Coordinates of C-alpha atoms and ligand atoms in Angstrom, one line a residue:
M1 CA 0.0 0.0 0.0
Q2 CA 2.8 2.3 1.0
K3 CA 4.7 1.5 -2.2
V4 CA 1.8 2.7 -4.4
D5 CA 1.5 5.9 -2.4
K6 CA 5.2 6.5 -2.9
S7 CA 5.1 6.2 -6.6
I8 CA 2.1 8.6 -6.8
V9 CA 4.0 11.1 -4.7
N10 CA 7.0 10.7 -6.9
M11 CA 5.0 11.2 -10.1
A12 CA 3.3 14.3 -8.6
N13 CA 6.8 15.7 -7.8
K14 CA 8.0 15.0 -11.3
V15 CA 4.9 16.8 -12.8
N16 CA 5.4 19.7 -10.5
I17 CA 9.1 20.1 -11.2
L18 CA 8.7 19.7 -15.0
R19 CA 6.0 22.4 -15.0
I20 CA 8.3 24.8 -13.1
L21 CA 11.1 24.1 -15.5
W22 CA 8.8 24.6 -18.5
E23 CA 7.4 27.9 -17.1
S24 CA 10.7 29.3 -15.9
Q25 CA 12.8 28.2 -18.9
C26 CA 16.0 28.8 -16.9
I27 CA 16.2 28.1 -13.1
Y28 CA 18.6 26.9 -10.4
R29 CA 18.0 23.6 -8.6
A30 CA 17.9 25.3 -5.2
E31 CA 15.2 27.6 -6.5
I32 CA 13.1 24.6 -7.5
A33 CA 13.6 23.1 -4.0
R34 CA 12.5 26.4 -2.5
M35 CA 9.4 26.6 -4.8
T36 CA 8.2 23.0 -4.2
G37 CA 9.3 22.6 -0.6
L38 CA 11.1 19.4 -1.6
S39 CA 14.6 18.5 -0.4
Q40 CA 17.6 19.3 -2.6
P41 CA 18.5 15.6 -3.1
T42 CA 14.9 14.8 -4.2
V43 CA 15.0 17.7 -6.7
M44 CA 18.4 16.6 -7.9
K45 CA 17.3 13.0 -8.5
I46 CA 14.3 14.1 -10.6
V47 CA 16.2 16.7 -12.5
D48 CA 19.0 14.2 -13.3
E49 CA 16.3 11.9 -14.7
F50 CA 15.1 14.8 -17.0
I51 CA 18.7 15.5 -18.0
D52 CA 19.2 11.8 -18.9
R53 CA 16.0 11.9 -21.0
G54 CA 17.2 14.9 -22.9
L55 CA 14.5 17.3 -21.6
V56 CA 16.8 19.6 -19.6
N57 CA 20.2 21.1 -20.3
I58 CA 22.7 22.4 -17.8
S59 CA 23.2 25.8 -19.4
G60 CA 26.1 27.2 -17.4
K61 CA 27.1 28.2 -13.9
G62 CA 25.4 30.9 -11.9
V63 CA 26.9 33.3 -9.5
S64 CA 28.3 31.7 -6.4
S65 CA 27.7 33.1 -2.9
G66 CA 30.9 31.6 -1.6
G67 CA 30.8 27.8 -2.3
K68 CA 30.6 25.9 -5.5
P69 CA 28.7 28.0 -8.2
P70 CA 25.2 26.6 -8.7
L71 CA 24.2 25.1 -12.0
M72 CA 21.6 26.7 -14.2
L73 CA 19.0 24.4 -15.7
E74 CA 17.3 25.1 -19.0
F75 CA 14.3 23.4 -20.6
K76 CA 15.3 21.8 -23.9
W77 CA 12.5 23.1 -26.2
D78 CA 13.6 21.0 -29.1
A79 CA 13.5 17.7 -27.2
Y80 CA 10.1 17.1 -28.9
Y81 CA 7.7 18.7 -31.3
I82 CA 3.9 19.1 -31.5
I83 CA 1.6 19.6 -34.5
G84 CA -1.3 22.0 -33.6
V85 CA -4.3 22.3 -35.9
D86 CA -7.1 24.8 -35.9
I87 CA -10.0 24.5 -38.3
N88 CA -12.7 27.1 -38.7
E89 CA -15.1 28.0 -41.5
Y90 CA -12.5 30.2 -43.3
R91 CA -9.3 28.2 -43.0
I92 CA -7.2 25.3 -41.8
E93 CA -4.1 26.3 -39.8
I94 CA -1.4 23.7 -39.2
V95 CA 1.7 24.5 -37.1
L96 CA 4.7 22.5 -36.4
M97 CA 6.2 23.8 -33.1
D98 CA 8.6 22.8 -30.4
L99 CA 7.8 22.3 -26.7
G100 CA 8.1 26.1 -26.1
F101 CA 5.6 26.9 -28.8
H102 CA 8.3 28.3 -31.1
V103 CA 7.0 27.9 -34.6
V104 CA 9.1 25.7 -36.9
D105 CA 6.7 25.8 -39.9
T106 CA 3.1 26.7 -40.8
R107 CA 0.6 25.6 -43.4
I108 CA -2.5 27.7 -43.9
Q109 CA -5.2 26.6 -46.3
D110 CA -8.3 28.5 -47.4
N111 CA -11.4 26.5 -46.4
R112 CA -14.1 28.5 -48.0
E113 CA -14.2 26.6 -51.3
I114 CA -14.1 23.2 -49.6
D115 CA -17.6 22.1 -48.5
T116 CA -17.6 18.6 -46.9
S117 CA -16.0 17.4 -43.7
E118 CA -14.4 14.6 -45.7
T119 CA -12.7 17.0 -48.1
I120 CA -11.4 19.2 -45.3
L121 CA -10.0 16.2 -43.4
K122 CA -8.4 14.9 -46.5
R123 CA -6.7 18.3 -47.1
L124 CA -5.7 18.3 -43.4
V125 CA -3.9 14.9 -43.8
E126 CA -2.2 16.0 -47.0
E127 CA -0.9 19.2 -45.3
I128 CA 0.4 17.3 -42.2
M129 CA 2.2 14.9 -44.5
F130 CA 3.6 17.8 -46.4
L131 CA 4.9 19.4 -43.2
L132 CA 6.4 16.2 -42.0
G133 CA 8.1 15.7 -45.4
N134 CA 9.6 19.1 -45.2
H135 CA 11.1 18.4 -41.7
P136 CA 12.6 14.9 -41.8
D137 CA 14.9 15.7 -38.8
K138 CA 11.9 16.5 -36.6
K139 CA 9.5 13.9 -37.9
E140 CA 10.6 11.2 -35.5
R141 CA 10.2 13.4 -32.4
I142 CA 6.6 14.5 -32.6
L143 CA 4.5 14.0 -29.5
G144 CA 1.2 14.2 -31.3
I145 CA -1.4 16.2 -33.2
G146 CA -3.9 18.5 -31.4
V147 CA -6.9 19.6 -33.3
G148 CA -9.3 22.4 -32.4
I149 CA -12.7 22.7 -34.0
P150 CA -15.6 25.1 -33.0
G151 CA -18.7 23.4 -31.6
I152 CA -19.7 20.5 -29.4
V153 CA -16.8 18.1 -29.4
D154 CA -16.7 14.8 -27.6
A155 CA -13.0 15.0 -26.7
Q156 CA -12.9 11.5 -25.4
R157 CA -14.0 9.9 -28.6
G158 CA -12.6 12.5 -30.9
V159 CA -15.9 13.2 -32.5
V160 CA -17.3 16.6 -33.6
V161 CA -20.9 16.1 -32.4
N162 CA -22.2 19.4 -33.8
S163 CA -20.5 22.4 -35.3
T164 CA -22.9 25.1 -36.6
E165 CA -19.9 27.1 -37.9
L166 CA -18.6 24.2 -40.1
N167 CA -22.0 22.6 -40.6
W168 CA -20.6 19.3 -39.3
K169 CA -22.6 16.6 -37.4
D170 CA -21.1 13.5 -35.9
V171 CA -17.8 13.8 -37.7
K172 CA -15.3 11.2 -36.4
V173 CA -12.2 13.3 -36.8
K174 CA -9.9 11.2 -34.6
E175 CA -10.9 7.9 -36.3
Y176 CA -10.2 9.6 -39.7
L177 CA -6.8 10.7 -38.7
L178 CA -6.0 7.3 -37.1
Q179 CA -6.2 5.8 -40.6
Y180 CA -3.0 7.7 -41.4
F181 CA -1.2 8.2 -38.1
E182 CA -0.4 6.3 -35.0
G183 CA 0.1 8.1 -31.7
K184 CA -1.5 10.9 -29.6
I185 CA -4.3 12.7 -31.3
T186 CA -6.6 15.1 -29.4
I187 CA -9.8 16.7 -30.8
E188 CA -11.1 19.6 -28.8
D189 CA -13.6 22.5 -29.0
S190 CA -11.6 25.5 -30.2
T191 CA -12.9 27.8 -27.4
R192 CA -11.8 25.2 -24.8
A193 CA -8.4 25.1 -26.6
L194 CA -8.2 28.9 -26.3
A195 CA -8.9 28.6 -22.6
L196 CA -6.1 26.1 -22.1
E197 CA -3.8 28.2 -24.1
E198 CA -4.6 31.3 -22.1
K199 CA -4.1 29.3 -18.9
I200 CA -0.7 28.0 -20.0
L201 CA 0.7 30.9 -22.0
G202 CA -1.6 33.9 -21.7
R203 CA -3.5 36.2 -19.4
G204 CA -5.2 33.2 -17.6
R205 CA -1.8 32.0 -16.3
N206 CA -2.3 33.0 -12.7
V207 CA -6.0 33.3 -12.7
K208 CA -8.0 30.5 -11.0
N209 CA -11.5 31.3 -12.4
F210 CA -12.0 32.8 -15.9
L211 CA -14.3 32.6 -18.8
C212 CA -13.3 32.5 -22.5
L213 CA -15.7 33.8 -25.1
S214 CA -15.5 33.2 -28.8
L215 CA -17.4 35.8 -30.7
G216 CA -17.4 34.7 -34.4
S217 CA -20.1 33.6 -36.7
S218 CA -21.3 31.6 -33.7
I219 CA -20.7 32.1 -30.0
G220 CA -18.7 29.7 -27.9
S221 CA -17.4 29.7 -24.4
A222 CA -15.1 27.8 -22.0
L223 CA -14.8 28.0 -18.3
V224 CA -11.7 27.5 -16.1
M225 CA -12.8 27.0 -12.5
N226 CA -10.3 26.5 -9.7
G227 CA -7.6 26.2 -12.3
E228 CA -9.3 23.3 -14.2
L229 CA -11.0 23.3 -17.6
C230 CA -14.7 22.5 -17.3
Y231 CA -16.0 19.6 -19.5
G232 CA -19.3 18.7 -18.0
S233 CA -20.7 15.2 -18.0
S234 CA -20.8 14.8 -21.8
S235 CA -18.0 17.1 -22.9
A236 CA -20.6 19.7 -24.0
S237 CA -20.0 22.3 -21.3
G238 CA -19.6 25.9 -22.6
Q239 CA -22.5 26.0 -25.1
I240 CA -23.4 29.5 -24.3
G241 CA -24.6 30.1 -27.9
H242 CA -27.5 27.7 -27.1
M243 CA -28.6 29.4 -23.9
A244 CA -32.2 30.6 -24.4
V245 CA -32.5 34.4 -24.2
E246 CA -36.0 34.7 -25.8
R247 CA -38.9 32.9 -24.3
R248 CA -40.8 32.7 -27.6
G249 CA -37.9 33.0 -29.8
E250 CA -37.1 31.4 -33.2
A251 CA -36.3 27.7 -33.6
C252 CA -32.6 26.8 -33.4
S253 CA -30.7 23.9 -35.0
C254 CA -30.0 22.5 -31.5
G255 CA -33.7 21.8 -31.0
N256 CA -34.4 24.7 -28.5
Y257 CA -36.0 28.1 -29.2
G258 CA -34.6 31.6 -28.7
C259 CA -30.9 30.6 -28.4
L260 CA -28.3 33.4 -28.0
D261 CA -26.7 32.4 -31.3
L262 CA -29.9 33.5 -33.1
Y263 CA -29.6 37.1 -31.7
A264 CA -25.9 37.9 -31.0
S265 CA -23.7 35.8 -33.2
G266 CA -21.9 37.1 -36.3
R267 CA -24.4 35.2 -38.4
A268 CA -27.3 36.9 -36.6
I269 CA -25.8 40.3 -37.0
Q270 CA -25.3 39.7 -40.7
L271 CA -28.9 38.4 -41.2
E272 CA -30.3 41.6 -39.5
A273 CA -28.2 43.8 -41.8
K274 CA -29.5 41.8 -44.8
K275 CA -33.0 42.5 -43.8
I276 CA -32.3 46.3 -43.8
V277 CA -31.1 46.1 -47.4
R278 CA -34.0 43.9 -48.5
E279 CA -36.4 46.4 -47.1
H280 CA -34.6 49.1 -49.1
A281 CA -34.1 51.1 -46.0
E282 CA -32.1 54.3 -46.3
S283 CA -29.0 53.2 -44.6
Q284 CA -25.2 53.2 -45.1
I285 CA -25.5 49.4 -45.1
T286 CA -27.7 49.6 -48.2
D287 CA -25.3 52.1 -49.9
L288 CA -22.2 50.1 -49.1
V289 CA -23.5 47.0 -50.9
Y290 CA -25.2 48.9 -53.7
G291 CA -28.6 47.5 -52.6
D292 CA -27.5 43.8 -52.9
P293 CA -28.3 42.0 -49.7
E294 CA -26.0 39.1 -50.7
K295 CA -23.0 41.3 -50.4
V296 CA -23.6 42.1 -46.7
D297 CA -21.0 40.7 -44.4
L298 CA -19.8 41.7 -40.9
N299 CA -17.2 44.1 -42.3
I300 CA -20.0 46.1 -44.0
V301 CA -21.9 46.3 -40.7
F302 CA -18.8 47.4 -38.8
E303 CA -18.0 50.0 -41.5
A304 CA -21.5 51.5 -41.4
A305 CA -21.4 51.5 -37.5
M306 CA -18.1 53.4 -37.7
G307 CA -19.8 55.9 -40.0
N308 CA -22.4 56.4 -37.2
D309 CA -25.2 54.7 -39.2
S310 CA -28.2 54.3 -36.9
D311 CA -29.3 50.9 -38.3
A312 CA -25.9 49.4 -38.0
L313 CA -25.5 50.8 -34.4
A314 CA -29.0 49.5 -33.5
I315 CA -28.1 46.0 -34.8
L316 CA -24.9 45.9 -32.8
E317 CA -26.6 47.3 -29.7
K318 CA -29.2 44.6 -29.7
A319 CA -26.7 41.9 -30.2
A320 CA -24.4 43.3 -27.4
D321 CA -27.4 43.4 -25.0
Y322 CA -28.4 39.8 -25.7
L323 CA -24.8 38.7 -25.3
A324 CA -24.5 40.6 -22.0
M325 CA -27.8 39.0 -20.8
A326 CA -26.3 35.5 -21.2
V327 CA -22.8 36.4 -19.9
A328 CA -24.1 38.2 -16.9
G329 CA -25.9 35.0 -16.0
I330 CA -22.7 33.1 -16.2
I331 CA -20.9 35.8 -14.1
N332 CA -23.6 35.4 -11.4
L333 CA -23.3 31.6 -11.5
T334 CA -19.5 31.2 -11.6
D335 CA -18.0 34.5 -10.3
P336 CA -15.0 34.7 -12.7
E337 CA -12.4 37.3 -12.2
L338 CA -11.6 37.7 -15.9
I339 CA -13.3 37.3 -19.3
I340 CA -11.1 36.8 -22.3
C341 CA -12.8 37.4 -25.7
E342 CA -11.7 36.1 -29.0
G343 CA -13.1 36.2 -32.5
K344 CA -13.8 38.6 -35.4
I345 CA -16.5 40.7 -33.6
C346 CA -14.4 41.6 -30.6
R347 CA -11.2 42.0 -32.6
E348 CA -12.6 44.2 -35.4
C349 CA -15.4 46.1 -33.7
D350 CA -14.5 48.3 -30.8
I351 CA -18.0 49.8 -30.8
F352 CA -19.5 46.4 -30.1
M353 CA -17.1 45.7 -27.2
K354 CA -17.9 49.1 -25.6
M355 CA -21.6 48.3 -25.9
F356 CA -21.1 44.8 -24.5
K357 CA -19.2 46.1 -21.4
K358 CA -21.9 48.8 -20.9
Y359 CA -24.6 46.1 -20.8
I360 CA -22.5 43.8 -18.6
R361 CA -22.2 46.7 -16.1
R362 CA -26.0 47.2 -16.3
R363 CA -27.0 43.6 -15.9
R364 CA -24.5 42.2 -13.4
M365 CA -25.7 41.8 -9.8
R366 CA -25.0 44.9 -7.8
Y367 CA -23.8 43.0 -4.7
V368 CA -21.2 40.8 -6.4
G369 CA -17.8 41.7 -5.0
R370 CA -15.6 43.0 -7.7
E371 CA -16.2 44.1 -11.3
V372 CA -15.1 41.4 -13.7
E373 CA -12.3 42.4 -16.1
I374 CA -13.1 41.9 -19.8
I375 CA -10.2 41.7 -22.2
I376 CA -9.4 40.6 -25.8
S377 CA -7.0 37.7 -26.3
D378 CA -3.6 38.9 -27.6
P379 CA -3.4 37.9 -31.2
K380 CA 0.2 39.0 -31.9
S381 CA 1.9 36.5 -29.7
Y382 CA -0.2 33.4 -30.4
M383 CA -1.6 31.4 -33.3
S384 CA -5.0 29.7 -33.1
S385 CA -3.5 26.3 -33.2
F386 CA -1.4 26.9 -30.0
G387 CA -4.6 26.1 -28.0
S388 CA -5.1 22.7 -29.5
A389 CA -1.3 22.0 -29.2
S390 CA -1.6 22.8 -25.5
F391 CA -3.5 19.6 -24.9
I392 CA -0.6 17.6 -26.2
L393 CA 1.9 19.5 -24.1
E394 CA -0.3 19.2 -21.0
R395 CA -0.4 15.4 -21.4
F396 CA 3.3 15.3 -21.7
I397 CA 3.7 17.3 -18.5
Q398 CA 1.1 15.2 -16.7
A399 CA 3.1 12.1 -17.6
G400 CA 6.1 13.6 -15.9
G401 CA 7.9 13.9 -19.3
E402 CA 7.7 10.1 -20.0
V403 CA 7.0 9.5 -23.7
K404 CA 5.6 6.0 -24.4
E405 CA 4.6 6.6 -28.1
L406 CA 5.5 9.2 -30.7
L407 CA 3.6 10.1 -33.8
R408 CA 4.1 7.7 -36.7
I409 CA 2.8 7.7 -40.3
K410 CA 0.8 4.4 -40.4
N411 CA 1.3 3.5 -44.0
T412 CA 4.3 4.8 -45.8
E413 CA 2.3 4.3 -49.0
H414 CA 0.1 7.2 -47.9
E415 CA 3.2 9.3 -47.2
H416 CA 4.5 8.6 -50.7
I417 CA 1.2 9.2 -52.6
I418 CA 0.5 12.4 -50.7
Y419 CA 4.0 13.9 -51.1
V420 CA 3.9 13.4 -54.8
S421 CA 0.4 14.7 -55.4
Ligands
ZN30 ZN1 -29.7 26.5 -30.0

């Protein structure tokens, strides 16, 4: 009994130390001992194991305070690599990166002309093969492929249960990829991937409770509570877009009525603007598309709003109010300290974000302690696929850096056919 406990403790220590090494990049052994409360010999034993496995380098000697100068430890980013994938309705992004999320190579494919899930997945496999073919020196040291897709994703089975953005239902993404590759493959909802990325690399790093909101053509969310990502009982947690905000609202594809997506998503904003043009209303929206409703997109609405067009402003105001109604409910329920927003609407429309914050202030409970901070995810330092890659990194850290399997191409015939074509 005692033996089992010992190995659990040993693994927990390894995970703890590996995470500290990853986060600090460069650190003294004594500093790790101080941070973990472990004895120096215990830290030394574990660190030596990491050095033997090629995960950590001794990068030089630090400044001595009298005795032997201490050794500086450095995480070896290029010990392994990860392939991160992000698929949305516009494009497929595939990134080969090292363990420190330094980008080695990227492939970006336009998705708008490809219609079926089968064609998109076929293209994805081709692009991964191409990437691997371009980097034969790294090909043998890839921990796995992390894929992010917006919608309800059953992460355990690797199935996209429903994605309104991509119009996918019950697409077995993992099973498809396993025809070509062996090894770790994770499929996740892209908003949940964003939340993990923010937790590891971004503003959520030292925040215990935060909410991520994805404001694109549909609305997604992901919650981190007490430092843990929420999945729910069937992996469907975070479907804020299908929270009913109208008692007698329109029918939604999810089976409910009056869902938030029908009133506040990019798609809803676009539909409202189209209505203005169809009704031949005098509006900058109508002028900008020369009276053709089919030409209306979000950019047109944003441009008209910037030009102070009352119709465009009213559409955005209504959407922001509906969104705030749903988000205020989540704030009351979960009491987050931070909300991180992502997506075209928050990135490209300041006016919308100001309206959203105004309505949140109006709708939040007066007697809840502090005012929740609402920020936009930093696009400059990250790529969308970092989030999905974070799941592979997290598994690696949780395994104490032990790697039982690496990514392999299943059938070299595929490799050959795809490289040539
Ligand atoms: Zn719905």
